[in-house]
Short mmCIF file of C-alpha atoms in Angstrom, two decimals:
data_model
loop_
_atom_site.label_atom_id
_atom_site.label_comp_id
_atom_site.label_asym_id
_atom_site.label_seq_id
_atom_site.Cartn_x
_atom_site.Cartn_y
_atom_site.Cartn_z
CA UNK A 1 -3.86 -25.22 -16.60
CA UNK A 2 -5.81 -27.07 -13.77
CA UNK A 3 -5.98 -23.44 -11.89
CA UNK A 4 -9.59 -22.58 -11.46
CA UNK A 5 -10.34 -19.13 -12.77
CA UNK A 6 -11.86 -17.80 -9.90
CA UNK A 7 -8.14 -18.07 -8.15
CA UNK A 8 -6.96 -15.81 -10.68
CA UNK A 9 -9.93 -13.55 -10.48
CA UNK A 10 -9.41 -13.61 -6.48
CA UNK A 11 -5.43 -12.42 -7.20
CA UNK A 12 -6.92 -9.81 -9.56
CA UNK A 13 -9.00 -8.36 -7.06
CA UNK A 14 -6.42 -8.63 -4.41
CA UNK A 15 -3.75 -6.59 -6.36
CA UNK A 16 -5.99 -4.28 -7.66
CA UNK A 17 -7.08 -3.32 -3.87
CA UNK A 18 -3.96 -3.52 -2.54
CA UNK A 19 -1.42 -4.20 -4.69
CA UNK A 20 1.09 -2.08 -6.95
CA UNK A 21 2.51 -2.45 -10.19
CA UNK A 22 5.46 -0.82 -11.54
CA UNK A 23 8.71 -0.59 -13.37
CA UNK A 24 11.67 0.73 -10.42
CA UNK A 25 15.14 0.37 -10.03
CA UNK A 26 15.39 -2.90 -9.35
CA UNK A 27 12.82 -4.03 -12.67
CA UNK A 28 9.50 -4.69 -13.21
CA UNK A 29 7.50 -5.64 -10.47
CA UNK A 30 4.22 -6.53 -9.08
CA UNK A 31 3.76 -6.18 -5.29
CA UNK A 32 0.70 -6.82 -2.95
CA UNK A 33 1.32 -6.26 1.37
CA UNK A 34 -1.18 -7.77 3.40
CA UNK A 35 -0.90 -9.29 7.23
CA UNK A 36 -2.29 -12.15 6.70
CA UNK A 37 0.51 -14.54 5.92
CA UNK A 38 -1.75 -17.53 4.77
CA UNK A 39 -2.98 -15.66 2.34
CA UNK A 40 -0.05 -14.61 0.82
CA UNK A 41 1.35 -18.17 1.20
CA UNK A 42 -1.76 -19.67 -0.89
CA UNK A 43 -1.36 -16.95 -3.70
CA UNK A 44 2.57 -18.48 -3.96
CA UNK A 45 1.36 -22.23 -3.74
CA UNK A 46 -1.05 -22.05 -6.42
CA UNK A 47 0.44 -19.89 -8.95
CA UNK A 48 4.14 -21.23 -8.41
CA UNK A 49 5.67 -17.85 -7.80
CA UNK A 50 6.64 -15.09 -5.79
CA UNK A 51 8.83 -14.16 -2.57
CA UNK A 52 7.33 -13.22 0.80
CA UNK A 53 9.37 -10.51 2.78
CA UNK A 54 8.46 -9.02 5.93
CA UNK A 55 7.77 -5.34 5.66
CA UNK A 56 9.30 -2.79 7.88
CA UNK A 57 8.66 0.93 8.28
CA UNK A 58 5.98 3.07 9.82
CA UNK A 59 2.70 2.37 9.47
CA UNK A 60 -0.56 2.21 10.85
CA UNK A 61 -0.49 -1.60 11.31
CA UNK A 62 3.23 -2.35 12.68
CA UNK A 63 2.52 -1.64 16.25
CA UNK A 64 0.07 -4.12 16.27
CA UNK A 65 0.36 -6.75 13.01
CA UNK A 66 3.26 -7.58 11.39
CA UNK A 67 2.97 -6.76 7.99
CA UNK A 68 4.25 -8.81 5.09
CA UNK A 69 4.82 -8.14 1.43
CA UNK A 70 4.68 -10.80 -1.73
CA UNK A 71 6.20 -9.88 -4.12
CA UNK A 72 6.99 -10.69 -8.00
CA UNK A 73 9.66 -10.22 -10.27
CA UNK A 74 9.83 -9.64 -14.11
CA UNK A 75 9.36 -13.95 -15.30
CA UNK A 76 7.20 -13.69 -12.06
CA UNK A 77 4.74 -11.08 -13.63
CA UNK A 78 4.85 -12.42 -17.04
CA UNK A 79 3.69 -15.17 -15.81
CA UNK A 80 0.37 -14.04 -14.17
CA UNK A 81 -0.04 -11.09 -16.11
CA UNK A 82 -2.00 -12.83 -18.59
CA UNK A 83 -4.11 -14.36 -16.20
CA UNK A 84 -5.14 -11.86 -14.18
CA UNK A 85 -5.62 -8.55 -16.83
CA UNK A 86 -9.24 -9.98 -17.72
CA UNK A 87 -10.35 -9.80 -13.91
CA UNK A 88 -8.77 -6.86 -13.45
CA UNK A 89 -10.85 -3.12 -12.70
CA UNK A 90 -8.70 -0.32 -11.23
CA UNK A 91 -4.91 -1.33 -12.54
CA UNK A 92 -5.90 -2.67 -15.56
CA UNK A 93 -4.42 -0.67 -17.86
CA UNK A 94 -1.30 -0.62 -15.91
CA UNK A 95 -0.99 -3.89 -15.78
CA UNK A 96 -1.32 -4.21 -19.45
CA UNK A 97 1.29 -1.45 -19.82
CA UNK A 98 3.29 -3.65 -17.46
CA UNK A 99 3.01 -6.91 -19.63
CA UNK A 100 4.14 -4.56 -22.99
CA UNK A 101 7.12 -3.47 -21.12
CA UNK A 102 8.31 -7.01 -20.38
CA UNK A 103 7.30 -8.14 -23.96
CA UNK A 104 9.46 -5.26 -25.22
CA UNK A 105 12.32 -6.38 -22.75
CA UNK A 106 12.53 -9.96 -23.29
CA UNK A 107 15.04 -11.88 -24.65
CA UNK A 108 16.44 -15.29 -25.57
CA UNK A 109 19.32 -16.70 -23.46
CA UNK A 110 22.82 -15.76 -24.97
CA UNK A 111 20.73 -13.13 -27.34
CA UNK A 112 22.79 -9.73 -28.03
CA UNK A 113 20.23 -7.15 -28.39
CA UNK A 114 21.36 -3.41 -29.54
CA UNK A 115 18.68 -1.62 -27.89
CA UNK A 116 17.64 1.53 -30.32
CA UNK A 117 17.00 5.40 -29.46
CA UNK A 118 13.59 4.70 -30.67
CA UNK A 119 13.36 1.91 -27.92
CA UNK A 120 14.35 4.01 -25.56
CA UNK A 121 12.47 6.45 -26.13
CA UNK A 122 9.25 3.90 -26.48
CA UNK A 123 10.68 1.82 -23.09
CA UNK A 124 10.91 5.21 -21.10
CA UNK A 125 6.90 6.46 -22.30
CA UNK A 126 5.67 3.29 -21.36
CA UNK A 127 7.62 3.33 -17.82
CA UNK A 128 6.52 6.64 -17.31
CA UNK A 129 1.96 5.55 -18.02
CA UNK A 130 2.74 2.04 -15.45
CA UNK A 131 4.56 4.42 -12.33
CA UNK A 132 2.03 6.79 -13.53
CA UNK A 133 3.71 9.81 -11.38
CA UNK A 134 6.14 10.86 -13.82
CA UNK A 135 9.57 9.37 -14.51
CA UNK A 136 12.78 9.52 -12.40
CA UNK A 137 16.36 8.91 -13.34
CA UNK A 138 16.65 5.27 -12.23
CA UNK A 139 13.00 4.29 -14.82
CA UNK A 140 14.94 6.31 -17.44
CA UNK A 141 17.92 4.05 -16.40
CA UNK A 142 16.02 1.11 -16.87
CA UNK A 143 14.44 1.83 -20.39
CA UNK A 144 17.96 1.87 -21.74
CA UNK A 145 19.59 -1.05 -20.07
CA UNK A 146 19.81 -4.48 -21.86
CA UNK A 147 17.43 -6.68 -20.99
CA UNK A 148 18.25 -10.29 -19.37
CA UNK A 149 20.65 -8.69 -16.94
CA UNK A 150 21.57 -9.67 -13.57
CA UNK A 151 18.56 -7.62 -11.69
CA UNK A 152 16.00 -9.96 -13.36
CA UNK A 153 14.59 -8.48 -16.70
#
C-alpha cells in the first residue's frame, strides 16, 4: 500500500482518544466523533472506507458547533484494524478482540454456515469483552446470528 505508516498511526491515536469500538445490534463498528469535518473526510479519502453522518443529541458542543461521526462497519473494520492495531494503546486489546470476532463471523459469499452452540458461547464472550460493559440481549442475539446477513456482518 502507498499509504504511509504515519497515517495509520495518526488514525490509531485518533480512535484511541476520540473513538469507540464495539459490536452493536447493527453489527461490529468503529466510530469517531469530531467537530472538524475536514479531518474525518481526510480519513475516508486516504483509507478508502468509512461513512460520515451528523451527530445529533445533547452534548457540550451541539449549541455552538456541529459534531460529525465517522464510522466503519464490518468490512471497513476488517480493512483498517490490522493497520492501526500496532499503533494503538488505550483500546488495543478491544481492537484485537474485535478483529478476532470479525474473523469468527466471516464467510464466503453463498456459503451456508451452521453456528455451533460452542461458537455462539465464544462469540458471546468476545462481544462481552469487546463492549466491556457486560452483555446486552442485542449482543447475545448478534453472537448467534448467521454471518453475512443483511446487517453487514
